[in-house]
Tab-separated table of C-alpha atoms and ligand atoms in Angstrom:
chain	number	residue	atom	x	y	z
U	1	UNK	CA	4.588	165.704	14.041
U	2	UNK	CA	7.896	166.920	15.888
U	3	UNK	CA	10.626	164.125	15.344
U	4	UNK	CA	10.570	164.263	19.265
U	5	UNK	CA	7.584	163.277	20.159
U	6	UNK	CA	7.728	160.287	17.498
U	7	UNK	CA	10.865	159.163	19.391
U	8	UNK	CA	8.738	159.674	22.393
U	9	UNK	CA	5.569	158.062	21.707
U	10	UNK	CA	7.684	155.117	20.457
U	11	UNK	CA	9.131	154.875	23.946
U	12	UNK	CA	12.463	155.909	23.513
U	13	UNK	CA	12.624	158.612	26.171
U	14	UNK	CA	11.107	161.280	27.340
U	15	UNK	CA	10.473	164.592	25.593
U	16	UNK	CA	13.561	166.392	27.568
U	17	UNK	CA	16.025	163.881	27.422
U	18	UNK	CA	15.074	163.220	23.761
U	19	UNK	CA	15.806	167.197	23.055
U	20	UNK	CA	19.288	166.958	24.291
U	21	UNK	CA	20.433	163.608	22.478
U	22	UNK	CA	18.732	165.158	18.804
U	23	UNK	CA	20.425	167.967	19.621
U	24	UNK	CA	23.773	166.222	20.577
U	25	UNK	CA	24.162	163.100	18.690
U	26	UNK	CA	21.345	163.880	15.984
U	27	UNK	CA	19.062	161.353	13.790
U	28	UNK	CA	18.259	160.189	10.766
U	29	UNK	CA	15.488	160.895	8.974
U	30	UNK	CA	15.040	159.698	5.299
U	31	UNK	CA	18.695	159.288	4.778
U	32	UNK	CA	19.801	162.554	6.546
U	33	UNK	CA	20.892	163.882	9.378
U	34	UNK	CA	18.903	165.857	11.721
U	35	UNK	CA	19.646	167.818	14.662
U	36	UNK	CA	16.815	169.773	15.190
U	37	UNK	CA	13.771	168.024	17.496
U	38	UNK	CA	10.980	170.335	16.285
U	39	UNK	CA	11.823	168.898	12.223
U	40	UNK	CA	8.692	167.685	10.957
U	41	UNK	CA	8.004	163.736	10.413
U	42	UNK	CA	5.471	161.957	8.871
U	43	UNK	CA	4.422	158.343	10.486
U	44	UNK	CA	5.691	157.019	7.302
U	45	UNK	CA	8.973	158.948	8.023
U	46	UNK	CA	12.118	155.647	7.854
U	47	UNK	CA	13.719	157.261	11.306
U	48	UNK	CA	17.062	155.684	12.685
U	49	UNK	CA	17.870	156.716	16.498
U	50	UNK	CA	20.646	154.939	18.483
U	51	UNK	CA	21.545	153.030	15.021
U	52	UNK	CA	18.153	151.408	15.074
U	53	UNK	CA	15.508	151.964	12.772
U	54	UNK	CA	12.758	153.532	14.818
U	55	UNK	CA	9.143	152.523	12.730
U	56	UNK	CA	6.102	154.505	14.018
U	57	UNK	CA	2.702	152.612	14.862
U	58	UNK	CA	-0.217	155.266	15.859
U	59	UNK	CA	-2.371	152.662	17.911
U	60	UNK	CA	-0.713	149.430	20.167
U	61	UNK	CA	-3.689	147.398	21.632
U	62	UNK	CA	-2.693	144.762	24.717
U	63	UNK	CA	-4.249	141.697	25.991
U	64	UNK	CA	-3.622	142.146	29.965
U	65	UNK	CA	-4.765	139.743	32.721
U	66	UNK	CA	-4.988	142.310	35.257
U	67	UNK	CA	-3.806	140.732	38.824
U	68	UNK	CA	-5.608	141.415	42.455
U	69	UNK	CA	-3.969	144.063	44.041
U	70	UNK	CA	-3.189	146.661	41.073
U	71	UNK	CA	-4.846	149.555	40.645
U	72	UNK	CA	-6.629	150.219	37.182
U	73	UNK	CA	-5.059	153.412	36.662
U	74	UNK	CA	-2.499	154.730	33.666
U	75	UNK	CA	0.003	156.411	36.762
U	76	UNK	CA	-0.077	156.712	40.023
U	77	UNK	CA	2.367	158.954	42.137
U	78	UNK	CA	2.176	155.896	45.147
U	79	UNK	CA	2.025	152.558	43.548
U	80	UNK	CA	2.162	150.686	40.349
U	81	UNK	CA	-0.465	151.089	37.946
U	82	UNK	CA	-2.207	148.042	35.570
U	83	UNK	CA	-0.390	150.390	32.510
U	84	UNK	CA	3.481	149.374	34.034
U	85	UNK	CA	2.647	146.184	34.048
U	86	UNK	CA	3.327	146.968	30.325
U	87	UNK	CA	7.319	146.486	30.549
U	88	UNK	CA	8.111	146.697	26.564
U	89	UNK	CA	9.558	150.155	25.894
U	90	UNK	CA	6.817	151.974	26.737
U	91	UNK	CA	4.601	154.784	25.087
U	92	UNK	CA	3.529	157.401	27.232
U	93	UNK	CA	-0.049	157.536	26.197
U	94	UNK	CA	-0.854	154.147	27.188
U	95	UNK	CA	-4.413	153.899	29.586
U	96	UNK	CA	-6.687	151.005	30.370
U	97	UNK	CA	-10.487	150.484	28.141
U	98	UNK	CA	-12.594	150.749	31.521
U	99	UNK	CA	-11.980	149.865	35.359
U	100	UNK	CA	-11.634	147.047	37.262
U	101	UNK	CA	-11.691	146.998	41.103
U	102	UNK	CA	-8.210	146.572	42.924
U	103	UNK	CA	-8.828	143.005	44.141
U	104	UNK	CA	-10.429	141.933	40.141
U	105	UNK	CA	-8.823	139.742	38.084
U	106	UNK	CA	-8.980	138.632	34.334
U	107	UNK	CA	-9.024	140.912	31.142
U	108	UNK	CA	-7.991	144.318	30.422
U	109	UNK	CA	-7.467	145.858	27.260
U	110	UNK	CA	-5.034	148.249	27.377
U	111	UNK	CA	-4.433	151.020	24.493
U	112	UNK	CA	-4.023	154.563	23.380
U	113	UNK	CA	-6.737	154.435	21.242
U	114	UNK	CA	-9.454	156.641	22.434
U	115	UNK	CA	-11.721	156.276	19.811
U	116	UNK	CA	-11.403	152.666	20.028
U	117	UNK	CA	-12.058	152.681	24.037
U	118	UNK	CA	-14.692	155.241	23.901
U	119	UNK	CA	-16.761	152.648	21.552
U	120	UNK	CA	-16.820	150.019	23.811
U	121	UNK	CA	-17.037	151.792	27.237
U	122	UNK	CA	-19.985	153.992	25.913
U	123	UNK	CA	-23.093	152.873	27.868
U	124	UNK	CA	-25.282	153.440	24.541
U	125	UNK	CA	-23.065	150.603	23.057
U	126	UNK	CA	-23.955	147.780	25.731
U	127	UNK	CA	-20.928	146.147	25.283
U	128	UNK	CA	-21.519	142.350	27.020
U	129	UNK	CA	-19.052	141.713	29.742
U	130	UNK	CA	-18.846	138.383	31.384
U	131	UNK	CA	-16.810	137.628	34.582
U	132	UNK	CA	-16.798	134.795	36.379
U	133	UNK	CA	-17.972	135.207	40.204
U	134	UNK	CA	-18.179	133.598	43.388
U	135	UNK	CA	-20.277	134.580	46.145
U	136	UNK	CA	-20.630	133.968	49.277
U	137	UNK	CA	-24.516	132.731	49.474
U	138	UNK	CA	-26.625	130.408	47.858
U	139	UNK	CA	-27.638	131.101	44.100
U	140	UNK	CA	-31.028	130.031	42.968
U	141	UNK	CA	-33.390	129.765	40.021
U	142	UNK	CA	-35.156	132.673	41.087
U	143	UNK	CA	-31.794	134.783	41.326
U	144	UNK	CA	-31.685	134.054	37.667
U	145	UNK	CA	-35.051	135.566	37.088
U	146	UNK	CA	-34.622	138.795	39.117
U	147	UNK	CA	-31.482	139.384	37.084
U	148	UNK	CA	-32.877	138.781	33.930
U	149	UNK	CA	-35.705	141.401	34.717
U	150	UNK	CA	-33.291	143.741	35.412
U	151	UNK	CA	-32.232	144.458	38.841
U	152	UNK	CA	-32.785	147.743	41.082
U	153	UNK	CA	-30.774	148.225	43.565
U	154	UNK	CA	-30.966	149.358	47.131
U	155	UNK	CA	-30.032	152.818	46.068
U	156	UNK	CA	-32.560	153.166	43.470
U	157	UNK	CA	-30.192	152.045	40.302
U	158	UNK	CA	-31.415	150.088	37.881
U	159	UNK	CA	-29.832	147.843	36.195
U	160	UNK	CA	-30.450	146.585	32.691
U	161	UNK	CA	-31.363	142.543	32.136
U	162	UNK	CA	-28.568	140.166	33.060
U	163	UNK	CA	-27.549	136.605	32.415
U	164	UNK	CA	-26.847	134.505	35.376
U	165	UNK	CA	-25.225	131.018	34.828
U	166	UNK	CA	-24.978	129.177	38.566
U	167	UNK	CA	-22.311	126.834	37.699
U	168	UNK	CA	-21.820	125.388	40.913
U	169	UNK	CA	-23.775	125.598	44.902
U	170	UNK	CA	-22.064	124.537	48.171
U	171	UNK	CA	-23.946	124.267	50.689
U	172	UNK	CA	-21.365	122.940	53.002
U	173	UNK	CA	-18.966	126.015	52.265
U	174	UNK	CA	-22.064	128.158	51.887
U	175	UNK	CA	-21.037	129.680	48.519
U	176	UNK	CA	-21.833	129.883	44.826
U	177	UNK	CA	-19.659	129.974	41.616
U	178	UNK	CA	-21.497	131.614	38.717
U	179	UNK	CA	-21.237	133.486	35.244
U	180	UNK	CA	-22.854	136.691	34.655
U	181	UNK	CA	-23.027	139.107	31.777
U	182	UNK	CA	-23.627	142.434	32.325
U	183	UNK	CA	-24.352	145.110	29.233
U	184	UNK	CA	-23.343	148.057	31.376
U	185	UNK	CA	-20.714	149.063	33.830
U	186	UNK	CA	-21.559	151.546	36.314
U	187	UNK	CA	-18.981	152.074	39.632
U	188	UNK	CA	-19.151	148.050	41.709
U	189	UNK	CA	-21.782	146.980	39.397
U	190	UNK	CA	-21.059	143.473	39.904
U	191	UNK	CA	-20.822	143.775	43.284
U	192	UNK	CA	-23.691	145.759	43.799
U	193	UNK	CA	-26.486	143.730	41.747
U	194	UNK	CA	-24.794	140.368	44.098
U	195	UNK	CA	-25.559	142.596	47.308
U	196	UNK	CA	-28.960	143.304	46.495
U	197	UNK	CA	-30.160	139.883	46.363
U	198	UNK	CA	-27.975	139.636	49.657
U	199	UNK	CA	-24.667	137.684	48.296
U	200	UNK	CA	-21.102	139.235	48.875
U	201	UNK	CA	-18.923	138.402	46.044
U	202	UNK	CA	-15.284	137.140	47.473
U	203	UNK	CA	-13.949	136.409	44.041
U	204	UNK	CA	-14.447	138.025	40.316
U	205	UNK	CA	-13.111	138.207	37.331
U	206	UNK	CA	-13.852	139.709	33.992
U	207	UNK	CA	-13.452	136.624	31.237
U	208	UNK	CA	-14.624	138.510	28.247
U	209	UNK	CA	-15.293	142.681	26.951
U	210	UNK	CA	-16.984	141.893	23.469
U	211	UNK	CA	-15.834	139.952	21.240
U	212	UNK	CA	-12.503	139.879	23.481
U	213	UNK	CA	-12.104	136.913	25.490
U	214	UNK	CA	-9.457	136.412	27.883
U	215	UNK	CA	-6.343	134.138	27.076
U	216	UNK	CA	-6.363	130.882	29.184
U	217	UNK	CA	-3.083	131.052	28.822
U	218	UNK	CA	-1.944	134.575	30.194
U	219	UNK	CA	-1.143	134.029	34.068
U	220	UNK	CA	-2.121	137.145	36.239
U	221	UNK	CA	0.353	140.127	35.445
U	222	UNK	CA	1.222	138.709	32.016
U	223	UNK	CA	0.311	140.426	28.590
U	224	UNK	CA	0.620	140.076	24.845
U	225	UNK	CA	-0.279	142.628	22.085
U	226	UNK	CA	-3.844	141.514	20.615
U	227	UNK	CA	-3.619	139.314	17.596
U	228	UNK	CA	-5.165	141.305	14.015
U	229	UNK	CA	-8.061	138.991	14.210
U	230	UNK	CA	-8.738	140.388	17.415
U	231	UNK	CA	-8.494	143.960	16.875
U	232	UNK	CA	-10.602	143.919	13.923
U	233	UNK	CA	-13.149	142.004	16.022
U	234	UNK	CA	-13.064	145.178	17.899
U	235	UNK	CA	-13.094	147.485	15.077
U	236	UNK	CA	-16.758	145.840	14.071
U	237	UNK	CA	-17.957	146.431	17.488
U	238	UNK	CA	-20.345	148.983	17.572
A	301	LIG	N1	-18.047	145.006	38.726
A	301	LIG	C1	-17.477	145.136	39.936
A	301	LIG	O1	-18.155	145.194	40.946
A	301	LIG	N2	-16.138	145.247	39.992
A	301	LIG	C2	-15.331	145.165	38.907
A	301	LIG	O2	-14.110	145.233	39.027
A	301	LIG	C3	-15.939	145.000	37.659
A	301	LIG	C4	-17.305	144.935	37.595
């Protein structure tokens, strides 16, 4: 690849400005100088830009617990995205594995490894993911049954067989807390299978994708690059 766009992808500028320096102030690649940003690298290429050394990785994988209020989006020309949450120097390919609404919480992988995210968003895959819900309503027994037997919805979806875990009823506040695993992940599907057994869901967040389960100990906004035991997790999945 061009020895600007490695700079690039590493998160050391962008592709213009990145142009100009190589052109200016140069790098070095292998022990020698080089002005020219078109010269050829390899990923195994020892590049030092600035005075640092500048090692290439192909894929970064991160651990995000997405906060209410961001959009899931890599950039947006109006507001901040779930991808600059990401404040290390960034790479410009970064996106998120899959959706979640504005106002969900809890665990988002976020990568530039298409392969990787095509594999576990693609509905033949049926990737579990379990969030943990409230509602406002009263779960029962028989709630549990119609989402095991798979669901359809007012608009004539249907859904494949859930698990529903009611983990807690108020009747006093006149809502439910709950666990539910879904193997799919159409547009609101959460919110759309609570609706149709007539339950609004105030609060949700995804706790696991997989074999991925969210850090306890990531607050809302915070991040950390997946551990190897993680990713290869992944890498078995489908
Ligand atoms: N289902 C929903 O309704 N919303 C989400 O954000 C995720 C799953």
């Amino acid at each position: 690849m061009r020895l600007d766009k490695y700079l690039s992808d590493m998160g050391a500028g962008t592709r213009s400005e990145l142009k100009k320096e190589i052109r200016r102030s140069g790098a070095s690649v292998d022990g020698a100088v080089v002005k020219d940003p078109g010269f050829s690298v390899q990923p195994s290429s020892h590049v030092v830009f600035r005075g640092s050394v500048v090692a290439y990785e192909e894929f970064v994988y991160y651990m995000l617990n997405k906060p209410a209020g961001i959009i899931s989006a890599s950039d947006d020309d109006r507001e901040p995205t779930v991808v600059d949450l990401i404040s290390e120097p960034k790479r410009r390919d970064l996106f998120p594995v899959g959706r979640l609404d504005r106002d969900t919480e809890g665990l988002l992988l976020i990568t530039n490894d298409g392969a990787l995210s095509h594999r576990l968003l693609s509905p033949k895959h049926h990737v579990d993911k379990v969030y943990y819900v409230r509602v406002s309503g009263i779960l029962t027994d028989s709630d549990v049954d119609l989402f095991r037997d798979g669901l359809v919805l007012t608009d004539g979806l249907e859904c494949l067989p859930a698990d529903l875990e009611i983990l807690s009823v108020s009747e006093d506040e006149y809502t439910s807390d709950a666990e539910i695993t879904i193997r799919e992940g159409k547009f609101h599907q959460v919110k759309r299978m609570f609706s149709s057994i007539g339950a609004e869901v105030i609060y949700l967040k995804r706790l696991s994708m997989g074999p991925l389960t969210l850090d306890p100990d990531l607050e809302p906004g915070e991040y950390r690059r997946l551990t190897s035991e993680e990713l290869e997790s992944l890498e078995l999945q489908g």
